[in-house]
Amino acid sequence: MFRFLKSRFTGAAWVRRSANMHRMIPLLLLTGLLAVSCGEAGGGHDEEQEDHAESHEEETSQLLLFSGETEWFIEYTPMISGETSEWLIHLTRLSDGRPADAKKVTLRMRTADGTANDIAAATERPGLFHAAVDVPATSDLRILLYYHNGDRADSVTASITVFASDEEHHHAEAPAHDEGILFTKEQAWSIDFRVEPVRVMRFPTVIKTTGHLLPHPDLSVELPANASGVLSYHTFPIVPGQQVRKGDVLARITGAAMTTDNLEARIADAKAVQEKAKADYARAELLFKENALSEKALQEQRLRYEQAQNALRTLSSDMEADGKNLRASRAGYIKDIRVANGAYVHEGDPVLTIARNDRILLKAEIYQDEFRLLPSIHGASFRTSDGQVYDFEDLGGKLRSRGMAVDASAYSVPIYFEINGEGFIPGEFVDVFLHAGEELPRLMIPVSALVEDLGKFYVYVQTGGERFVKREITAGTGDGVVVPVLAGLEENERIVTHGAHAVRLAASAGRVQAHAHEH
């Protein structure tokens, strides 16, 4: 028969421990040696005395306390006046579930008459400390547990009932409890495991839908041919997605093999026209000086000369021996290739599309049963194929437009958000969580806490330092990061938020072991 110690403290949790108290190594080694010694020397001991001694050695109590930064899980043997109680102290950082980086833990005992005594706990390994507590002769004992680590310190206080005798301890009534699933601190510390309280947060109504990342229409430009002729790409093969800088030579256009609309011939003709206009303008200047030509006629001749110069400059600009260069008009990447290498182009024909992704559009579809919420939509988050969730506000996002008509093919209305596009690929499909309506206080938990089983959602609620129970909940629609709880949990209950599937596996392993034991 296992028994319990009476313990009074705020937030304490009772959990019955079996004979296999695996971490109480110093005490169990001593117990084992004593048992062997007694077995050899006194084989005729009364069976009832042996059961009584075994029960006394096996019993432990547990405390589960929380301070600002730390979970304090404490296991200790009976606190009986005049005897020694063995304490194991597990310290876990609340922020990340890892062993607390305390170097030294001190227990300061204070009795009802004000007497104080400090006991230093020895470090077993990171996060685990052991102390032997000589129990004073008092009925009520307050113990302050604290640690210092550089500029960091933390502490908790527990009020413990001390029993006057072993007989009084064994007659004390222990409160009923449910052990739940055992998941030890050693298991928790070896993985990404966190337990956090259920909180009330302000949260809007969420519409979950499908979405699409699109290139921003203002950030895509067509690069037209700057002359007529045969186009050959400067770097071949040129491919979509290739990064380009403003001014990079992407192609050349030449007309050397053409009998009509030949670029080189047009340049030669333009040069001849320019030279003739230049000579005519020089002759006009001489005649004007001799008063043989009016000023108006001189101005007309100068205009023809300037027009000829401009025409020649335009045709011959960026002209090289093997053709006229076609340069990138802006930095970005090649989105589309409109003309094949070696094809003939007319001046002004689109050759390439150059785009930038520093800003992109998020398009979401709103279906008929959610049309009423369309005017109240004010934000969004989305989840990419790798499971990462992004909030549009964190990406410098803004709502660009709401659709005003139903798409007949999809029976939906689109809504568009503009966001920073760095790291995203236009064309990707995403899950979208649209935020609508007023933000109201709701009970919220992280999505990572949910475990789905046969279409139902469960969480693992902490009932002790190493004990958890599986509980079904009713979940609302979340934003990919947190989800509202409609039923099944209360505020400040502590649940597993990281590592829930490990607890699930531990529960399954426990059931398998129990089944094997029955056979």
PDB file of C-alpha atoms in Angstrom, residues 1-5 14-25 27-32 34-35 49-62 75-80 83-86 88 166 169-170 179 467:
ATOM      1  CA  MET A   1       0.000   0.000   0.000  1.00  0.00           C
ATOM      2  CA  PHE A   2       1.482   3.326  -1.048  1.00  0.00           C
ATOM      3  CA  ARG A   3       0.874   6.358   1.111  1.00  0.00           C
ATOM      4  CA  PHE A   4       1.178  10.114   0.735  1.00  0.00           C
ATOM      5  CA  LEU A   5       2.627  12.911   2.780  1.00  0.00           C
ATOM      6  CA  TRP A  14       0.389  15.415  -5.697  1.00  0.00           C
ATOM      7  CA  VAL A  15       1.573  12.456  -7.703  1.00  0.00           C
ATOM      8  CA  ARG A  16       1.945   8.914  -6.336  1.00  0.00           C
ATOM      9  CA  ARG A  17       5.386   7.440  -6.952  1.00  0.00           C
ATOM     10  CA  SER A  18       6.044   3.732  -7.476  1.00  0.00           C
ATOM     11  CA  ALA A  19       8.835   1.712  -5.943  1.00  0.00           C
ATOM     12  CA  ASN A  20      10.999   2.515  -8.952  1.00  0.00           C
ATOM     13  CA  MET A  21      12.099   5.985  -7.886  1.00  0.00           C
ATOM     14  CA  HIS A  22      14.780   6.098 -10.512  1.00  0.00           C
ATOM     15  CA  ARG A  23      16.430   9.383  -9.671  1.00  0.00           C
ATOM     16  CA  MET A  24      16.734   9.106  -5.879  1.00  0.00           C
ATOM     17  CA  ILE A  25      20.069   7.373  -6.385  1.00  0.00           C
ATOM     18  CA  LEU A  27      18.788   7.212  -1.015  1.00  0.00           C
ATOM     19  CA  LEU A  28      17.996   4.060  -2.993  1.00  0.00           C
ATOM     20  CA  LEU A  29      21.585   2.837  -2.892  1.00  0.00           C
ATOM     21  CA  LEU A  30      21.502   3.170   0.869  1.00  0.00           C
ATOM     22  CA  THR A  31      18.091   1.492   0.983  1.00  0.00           C
ATOM     23  CA  GLY A  32      19.305  -1.372  -1.163  1.00  0.00           C
ATOM     24  CA  LEU A  34      20.276  -1.923   4.134  1.00  0.00           C
ATOM     25  CA  ALA A  35      17.771  -4.331   2.631  1.00  0.00           C
ATOM     26  CA  GLN A  49       7.709  -5.114   9.623  1.00  0.00           C
ATOM     27  CA  GLU A  50       9.345  -5.652   6.231  1.00  0.00           C
ATOM     28  CA  ASP A  51       6.284  -4.274   4.408  1.00  0.00           C
ATOM     29  CA  HIS A  52       6.201  -1.299   6.759  1.00  0.00           C
ATOM     30  CA  ALA A  53       9.892  -0.509   6.185  1.00  0.00           C
ATOM     31  CA  GLU A  54       9.539  -0.935   2.423  1.00  0.00           C
ATOM     32  CA  SER A  55       6.521   1.377   2.351  1.00  0.00           C
ATOM     33  CA  HIS A  56       8.385   3.961   4.422  1.00  0.00           C
ATOM     34  CA  GLU A  57      11.402   3.911   2.099  1.00  0.00           C
ATOM     35  CA  GLU A  58       9.382   4.039  -1.093  1.00  0.00           C
ATOM     36  CA  GLU A  59       7.108   6.955  -0.314  1.00  0.00           C
ATOM     37  CA  THR A  60       7.876  10.351  -1.796  1.00  0.00           C
ATOM     38  CA  SER A  61       5.961  13.598  -2.155  1.00  0.00           C
ATOM     39  CA  GLN A  62       6.178  16.153  -4.917  1.00  0.00           C
ATOM     40  CA  GLU A  75      10.595  15.298  -4.957  1.00  0.00           C
ATOM     41  CA  TYR A  76      11.259  14.508  -1.309  1.00  0.00           C
ATOM     42  CA  THR A  77      10.967  11.647   1.153  1.00  0.00           C
ATOM     43  CA  PRO A  78       8.823  12.008   4.314  1.00  0.00           C
ATOM     44  CA  MET A  79       9.431  15.075   6.473  1.00  0.00           C
ATOM     45  CA  ILE A  80       9.480  13.449   9.925  1.00  0.00           C
ATOM     46  CA  GLU A  83      14.950  12.335  10.573  1.00  0.00           C
ATOM     47  CA  THR A  84      16.628  13.181   7.263  1.00  0.00           C
ATOM     48  CA  SER A  85      14.579  13.841   4.130  1.00  0.00           C
ATOM     49  CA  GLU A  86      16.166  13.455   0.716  1.00  0.00           C
ATOM     50  CA  LEU A  88      15.648  16.191  -5.568  1.00  0.00           C
ATOM     51  CA  ASP A 166       6.510   7.899  11.537  1.00  0.00           C
ATOM     52  CA  HIS A 169       2.860  10.318   8.908  1.00  0.00           C
ATOM     53  CA  HIS A 170       1.385   6.956   7.957  1.00  0.00           C
ATOM     54  CA  GLU A 179      -1.317  10.075 -12.080  1.00  0.00           C
ATOM     55  CA  ARG A 467       2.408  13.946 -15.234  1.00  0.00           C
TER      56      ARG A 467
END
